PDB file of C-alpha atoms in Angstrom:
ATOM      1  CA  MET A   1      55.613 110.541  99.404  1.00  0.00           C
ATOM      2  CA  LYS A   2      55.324 108.281  96.394  1.00  0.00           C
ATOM      3  CA  PRO A   3      55.055 104.547  97.104  1.00  0.00           C
ATOM      4  CA  SER A   4      57.931 103.891  94.671  1.00  0.00           C
ATOM      5  CA  ALA A   5      60.204 106.232  96.663  1.00  0.00           C
ATOM      6  CA  ILE A   6      59.191 104.542  99.927  1.00  0.00           C
ATOM      7  CA  ALA A   7      59.975 101.144  98.404  1.00  0.00           C
ATOM      8  CA  ILE A   8      63.454 102.332  97.356  1.00  0.00           C
ATOM      9  CA  LEU A   9      64.154 103.753 100.824  1.00  0.00           C
ATOM     10  CA  GLU A  10      62.999 100.540 102.516  1.00  0.00           C
ATOM     11  CA  GLU A  11      65.069  98.448 100.109  1.00  0.00           C
ATOM     12  CA  ARG A  12      68.199 100.434 100.985  1.00  0.00           C
ATOM     13  CA  GLY A  13      67.497 100.395 104.728  1.00  0.00           C
ATOM     14  CA  CYS A  14      66.983 104.158 105.031  1.00  0.00           C
ATOM     15  CA  GLU A  15      64.664 105.828 107.481  1.00  0.00           C
ATOM     16  CA  ILE A  16      61.351 106.851 105.975  1.00  0.00           C
ATOM     17  CA  PRO A  17      60.502 110.506 106.635  1.00  0.00           C
ATOM     18  CA  LYS A  18      57.385 111.048 108.695  1.00  0.00           C
ATOM     19  CA  GLU A  19      56.570 114.453 107.190  1.00  0.00           C
ATOM     20  CA  ALA A  20      55.712 115.078 103.579  1.00  0.00           C
ATOM     21  CA  PRO A  21      58.274 116.988 101.514  1.00  0.00           C
ATOM     22  CA  PRO A  22      57.788 120.760 101.368  1.00  0.00           C
ATOM     23  CA  SER A  23      55.475 122.072  98.675  1.00  0.00           C
ATOM     24  CA  GLU A  24      58.307 124.014  97.009  1.00  0.00           C
ATOM     25  CA  ALA A  25      60.542 120.905  96.727  1.00  0.00           C
ATOM     26  CA  VAL A  26      61.939 120.374  93.243  1.00  0.00           C
ATOM     27  CA  ASN A  27      62.484 117.007  91.611  1.00  0.00           C
ATOM     28  CA  THR A  28      65.920 116.781  90.023  1.00  0.00           C
ATOM     29  CA  LYS A  29      67.319 114.406  87.461  1.00  0.00           C
ATOM     30  CA  ASN A  30      70.024 111.942  88.510  1.00  0.00           C
ATOM     31  CA  PRO A  31      73.335 113.396  87.238  1.00  0.00           C
ATOM     32  CA  VAL A  32      74.860 109.922  86.797  1.00  0.00           C
ATOM     33  CA  ASN A  33      73.956 108.089  83.614  1.00  0.00           C
ATOM     34  CA  THR A  34      72.782 104.706  84.918  1.00  0.00           C
ATOM     35  CA  ASP A  35      72.748 103.156  81.441  1.00  0.00           C
ATOM     36  CA  GLY A  36      76.473 103.673  80.790  1.00  0.00           C
ATOM     37  CA  PRO A  37      79.571 102.473  82.644  1.00  0.00           C
ATOM     38  CA  MET A  38      78.068 103.436  86.028  1.00  0.00           C
ATOM     39  CA  LYS A  39      75.255 100.909  85.567  1.00  0.00           C
ATOM     40  CA  ASN A  40      76.621  98.353  88.064  1.00  0.00           C
ATOM     41  CA  PHE A  41      78.510 100.766  90.326  1.00  0.00           C
ATOM     42  CA  ASN A  42      78.231  99.861  94.008  1.00  0.00           C
ATOM     43  CA  SER A  43      79.691 102.233  96.600  1.00  0.00           C
ATOM     44  CA  ILE A  44      79.638  99.731  99.479  1.00  0.00           C
ATOM     45  CA  HIS A  45      83.184  98.547  98.676  1.00  0.00           C
ATOM     46  CA  ILE A  46      84.520 102.100  98.761  1.00  0.00           C
ATOM     47  CA  VAL A  47      82.772 102.745 102.059  1.00  0.00           C
ATOM     48  CA  GLN A  48      84.184  99.538 103.542  1.00  0.00           C
ATOM     49  CA  ALA A  49      87.670 100.403 102.281  1.00  0.00           C
ATOM     50  CA  CYS A  50      87.399 103.683 104.189  1.00  0.00           C
ATOM     51  CA  ASN A  51      86.467 101.732 107.350  1.00  0.00           C
ATOM     52  CA  GLU A  52      83.060 103.345 107.448  1.00  0.00           C
ATOM     53  CA  GLN A  53      79.799 101.586 108.120  1.00  0.00           C
ATOM     54  CA  SER A  54      78.261 100.142 104.988  1.00  0.00           C
ATOM     55  CA  ASN A  55      74.747 100.589 106.347  1.00  0.00           C
ATOM     56  CA  PRO A  56      73.291 104.060 106.680  1.00  0.00           C
ATOM     57  CA  GLN A  57      73.629 105.425 110.207  1.00  0.00           C
ATOM     58  CA  SER A  58      70.604 106.175 112.281  1.00  0.00           C
ATOM     59  CA  LYS A  59      70.125 109.631 113.725  1.00  0.00           C
ATOM     60  CA  GLU A  60      71.236 108.341 117.132  1.00  0.00           C
ATOM     61  CA  ASP A  61      74.504 106.991 115.656  1.00  0.00           C
ATOM     62  CA  LYS A  62      75.172 110.302 113.944  1.00  0.00           C
ATOM     63  CA  TYR A  63      74.415 112.172 117.176  1.00  0.00           C
ATOM     64  CA  ILE A  64      76.762 109.955 119.211  1.00  0.00           C
ATOM     65  CA  HIS A  65      79.511 110.332 116.594  1.00  0.00           C
ATOM     66  CA  LEU A  66      79.113 114.121 116.495  1.00  0.00           C
ATOM     67  CA  ARG A  67      79.002 114.364 120.282  1.00  0.00           C
ATOM     68  CA  GLN A  68      82.187 112.281 120.610  1.00  0.00           C
ATOM     69  CA  TYR A  69      83.862 114.481 117.988  1.00  0.00           C
ATOM     70  CA  TYR A  70      83.111 117.628 119.996  1.00  0.00           C
ATOM     71  CA  VAL A  71      84.179 116.001 123.288  1.00  0.00           C
ATOM     72  CA  ASN A  72      87.526 115.056 121.715  1.00  0.00           C
ATOM     73  CA  GLN A  73      87.866 118.548 120.263  1.00  0.00           C
ATOM     74  CA  VAL A  74      87.287 120.115 123.697  1.00  0.00           C
ATOM     75  CA  LYS A  75      89.813 117.733 125.280  1.00  0.00           C
ATOM     76  CA  GLY A  76      92.366 118.713 122.647  1.00  0.00           C
ATOM     77  CA  GLU A  77      91.754 122.424 123.216  1.00  0.00           C
ATOM     78  CA  THR A  78      91.993 121.966 126.992  1.00  0.00           C
ATOM     79  CA  ARG A  79      95.261 120.024 126.610  1.00  0.00           C
ATOM     80  CA  LYS A  80      96.655 122.783 124.373  1.00  0.00           C
ATOM     81  CA  GLN A  81      95.627 125.475 126.876  1.00  0.00           C
ATOM     82  CA  ILE A  82      97.361 123.611 129.717  1.00  0.00           C
ATOM     83  CA  LEU A  83     100.555 123.188 127.678  1.00  0.00           C
ATOM     84  CA  ASP A  84     100.525 126.851 126.640  1.00  0.00           C
ATOM     85  CA  LYS A  85      99.994 127.928 130.252  1.00  0.00           C
ATOM     86  CA  LYS A  86     102.916 125.780 131.482  1.00  0.00           C
ATOM     87  CA  ALA A  87     105.163 127.089 128.682  1.00  0.00           C
ATOM     88  CA  ASP A  88     104.289 130.672 129.665  1.00  0.00           C
ATOM     89  CA  GLU A  89     105.095 129.922 133.322  1.00  0.00           C
ATOM     90  CA  ILE A  90     108.497 128.513 132.345  1.00  0.00           C
ATOM     91  CA  ARG A  91     109.204 131.526 130.100  1.00  0.00           C
ATOM     92  CA  LYS A  92     108.339 133.922 132.947  1.00  0.00           C
ATOM     93  CA  ILE A  93     110.652 132.072 135.336  1.00  0.00           C
ATOM     94  CA  LEU A  94     113.477 132.146 132.792  1.00  0.00           C
ATOM     95  CA  LEU A  95     113.011 135.876 132.137  1.00  0.00           C
ATOM     96  CA  LYS A  96     112.195 137.199 135.617  1.00  0.00           C
ATOM     97  CA  GLY A  97     112.782 134.332 138.038  1.00  0.00           C
ATOM     98  CA  SER A  98     115.368 134.043 140.776  1.00  0.00           C
ATOM     99  CA  PRO A  99     118.513 131.955 140.208  1.00  0.00           C
ATOM    100  CA  GLU A 100     117.095 129.297 142.548  1.00  0.00           C
ATOM    101  CA  GLN A 101     113.932 128.988 140.430  1.00  0.00           C
ATOM    102  CA  ILE A 102     115.981 128.699 137.241  1.00  0.00           C
ATOM    103  CA  GLU A 103     118.208 126.073 138.858  1.00  0.00           C
ATOM    104  CA  GLN A 104     115.122 124.114 139.914  1.00  0.00           C
ATOM    105  CA  LEU A 105     113.795 124.232 136.329  1.00  0.00           C
ATOM    106  CA  TYR A 106     117.116 122.893 135.092  1.00  0.00           C
ATOM    107  CA  LEU A 107     116.993 120.042 137.620  1.00  0.00           C
ATOM    108  CA  ASN A 108     113.358 119.292 136.760  1.00  0.00           C
ATOM    109  CA  ARG A 109     114.319 119.041 133.082  1.00  0.00           C
ATOM    110  CA  HIS A 110     116.096 115.747 133.770  1.00  0.00           C
ATOM    111  CA  LYS A 111     113.057 114.367 135.631  1.00  0.00           C
ATOM    112  CA  TRP A 112     110.706 115.445 132.835  1.00  0.00           C
ATOM    113  CA  ARG A 113     112.944 113.883 130.196  1.00  0.00           C
ATOM    114  CA  GLN A 114     113.105 110.647 132.218  1.00  0.00           C
ATOM    115  CA  ALA A 115     109.294 110.605 132.554  1.00  0.00           C
ATOM    116  CA  ILE A 116     108.887 111.137 128.808  1.00  0.00           C
ATOM    117  CA  HIS A 117     111.197 108.226 128.038  1.00  0.00           C
ATOM    118  CA  GLU A 118     109.346 105.978 130.487  1.00  0.00           C
ATOM    119  CA  PHE A 119     105.994 107.034 129.042  1.00  0.00           C
ATOM    120  CA  ARG A 120     107.095 106.491 125.432  1.00  0.00           C
ATOM    121  CA  ASN A 121     108.478 103.070 126.362  1.00  0.00           C
ATOM    122  CA  ASP A 122     110.953 103.193 123.477  1.00  0.00           C
ATOM    123  CA  ASP A 123     113.627 101.163 125.332  1.00  0.00           C
ATOM    124  CA  LYS A 124     116.044 104.086 125.111  1.00  0.00           C
ATOM    125  CA  PRO A 125     116.836 105.201 128.670  1.00  0.00           C
ATOM    126  CA  ILE A 126     118.574 108.493 129.326  1.00  0.00           C
ATOM    127  CA  CYS A 127     121.990 109.088 130.827  1.00  0.00           C
ATOM    128  CA  LYS A 128     122.529 108.373 134.516  1.00  0.00           C
ATOM    129  CA  VAL A 129     124.168 111.792 135.083  1.00  0.00           C
ATOM    130  CA  GLU A 130     121.601 113.967 136.858  1.00  0.00           C
ATOM    131  CA  ASN A 131     121.356 116.948 134.502  1.00  0.00           C
ATOM    132  CA  CYS A 132     122.009 115.089 131.249  1.00  0.00           C
ATOM    133  CA  ILE A 133     119.086 114.410 128.897  1.00  0.00           C
ATOM    134  CA  ASN A 134     120.914 112.390 126.227  1.00  0.00           C
ATOM    135  CA  VAL A 135     120.142 108.779 125.332  1.00  0.00           C
ATOM    136  CA  VAL A 136     122.589 106.178 126.675  1.00  0.00           C
ATOM    137  CA  VAL A 137     125.098 104.222 124.631  1.00  0.00           C
ATOM    138  CA  PRO A 138     123.742 100.662 124.130  1.00  0.00           C
ATOM    139  CA  GLY A 139     124.932  98.335 126.899  1.00  0.00           C
ATOM    140  CA  CYS A 140     125.850 101.207 129.216  1.00  0.00           C
ATOM    141  CA  GLU A 141     124.183 103.575 131.679  1.00  0.00           C
ATOM    142  CA  TYR A 142     125.831 106.719 130.282  1.00  0.00           C
ATOM    143  CA  CYS A 143     125.559 108.793 127.109  1.00  0.00           C
ATOM    144  CA  ILE A 144     128.473 109.357 124.729  1.00  0.00           C
ATOM    145  CA  ASN A 145     129.418 112.570 126.592  1.00  0.00           C
ATOM    146  CA  HIS A 146     129.668 110.818 129.971  1.00  0.00           C
ATOM    147  CA  ILE A 147     130.767 107.346 128.842  1.00  0.00           C
ATOM    148  CA  ASN A 148     134.075 107.634 130.712  1.00  0.00           C
ATOM    149  CA  LEU A 149     132.222 107.756 134.038  1.00  0.00           C
ATOM    150  CA  ASP A 150     131.447 104.065 133.508  1.00  0.00           C
ATOM    151  CA  PRO A 151     134.316 102.119 135.122  1.00  0.00           C
ATOM    152  CA  ASN A 152     133.569  98.969 133.073  1.00  0.00           C
ATOM    153  CA  GLN A 153     133.828 100.485 129.586  1.00  0.00           C
ATOM    154  CA  LYS A 154     137.022 100.049 127.593  1.00  0.00           C
ATOM    155  CA  LEU A 155     135.978 101.383 124.155  1.00  0.00           C
ATOM    156  CA  PHE A 156     136.312 105.145 124.715  1.00  0.00           C
ATOM    157  CA  VAL A 157     139.117 107.383 125.970  1.00  0.00           C
ATOM    158  CA  ILE A 158     139.284 111.108 126.735  1.00  0.00           C
ATOM    159  CA  CYS A 159     140.967 113.338 124.158  1.00  0.00           C
ATOM    160  CA  GLU A 160     143.929 115.210 125.663  1.00  0.00           C
ATOM    161  CA  LYS A 161     143.204 118.369 123.632  1.00  0.00           C
ATOM    162  CA  CYS A 162     139.420 118.855 123.853  1.00  0.00           C
ATOM    163  CA  HIS A 163     138.641 116.475 126.745  1.00  0.00           C
ATOM    164  CA  ARG A 164     135.827 114.785 124.818  1.00  0.00           C
ATOM    165  CA  PRO A 165     135.427 110.998 124.593  1.00  0.00           C
ATOM    166  CA  HIS A 166     136.350 109.233 121.368  1.00  0.00           C
ATOM    167  CA  PRO A 167     136.750 105.562 120.384  1.00  0.00           C
ATOM    168  CA  VAL A 168     140.070 103.950 121.332  1.00  0.00           C
ATOM    169  CA  CYS A 169     140.638 102.699 117.787  1.00  0.00           C
ATOM    170  CA  SER A 170     140.359 106.135 116.117  1.00  0.00           C
ATOM    171  CA  GLU A 171     141.345 109.765 116.448  1.00  0.00           C
ATOM    172  CA  CYS A 172     139.160 112.354 118.151  1.00  0.00           C
ATOM    173  CA  PHE A 173     136.322 113.456 115.867  1.00  0.00           C
ATOM    174  CA  THR A 174     136.214 116.933 117.408  1.00  0.00           C
ATOM    175  CA  CYS A 175     139.910 117.767 117.016  1.00  0.00           C
ATOM    176  CA  LYS A 176     140.367 116.428 113.458  1.00  0.00           C
TER     177      LYS A 176
END
């Protein structure tokens, strides 16, 4: 390798190859005109804006990054396989299961929904009624469909025609 090329690599902090380039290697001309507007172009700012390392990575860093990428990819595929398997099990129960199994799925739905809300931590609890999966009305333990089960609420009444709750100060939205 030419001493001038080694000096450039050392100046930029790149690893110096231990083997000589192959005999059939071809020297190419730089496609960017360094005399024109690209004369003072520095890519470090672009690299930093992309949250990448401004220094060239060593082979070990590249290996670790690639290895972590594949580990995450495998985890994602495994997670997808588990979800697909569970969805297939639920579908089979719904199509060919006994009424008791279907009832148990329906009861588990409330527990799953509750667990999702607790996991998401979005401060939106679900209705206190066992099989309901709706979000509660603020300041209450019940959703809009079960608001009349709350003995302390005074804002909603049951419609005499459709038996759905509606605000005291307005007509029923369903029967309009």
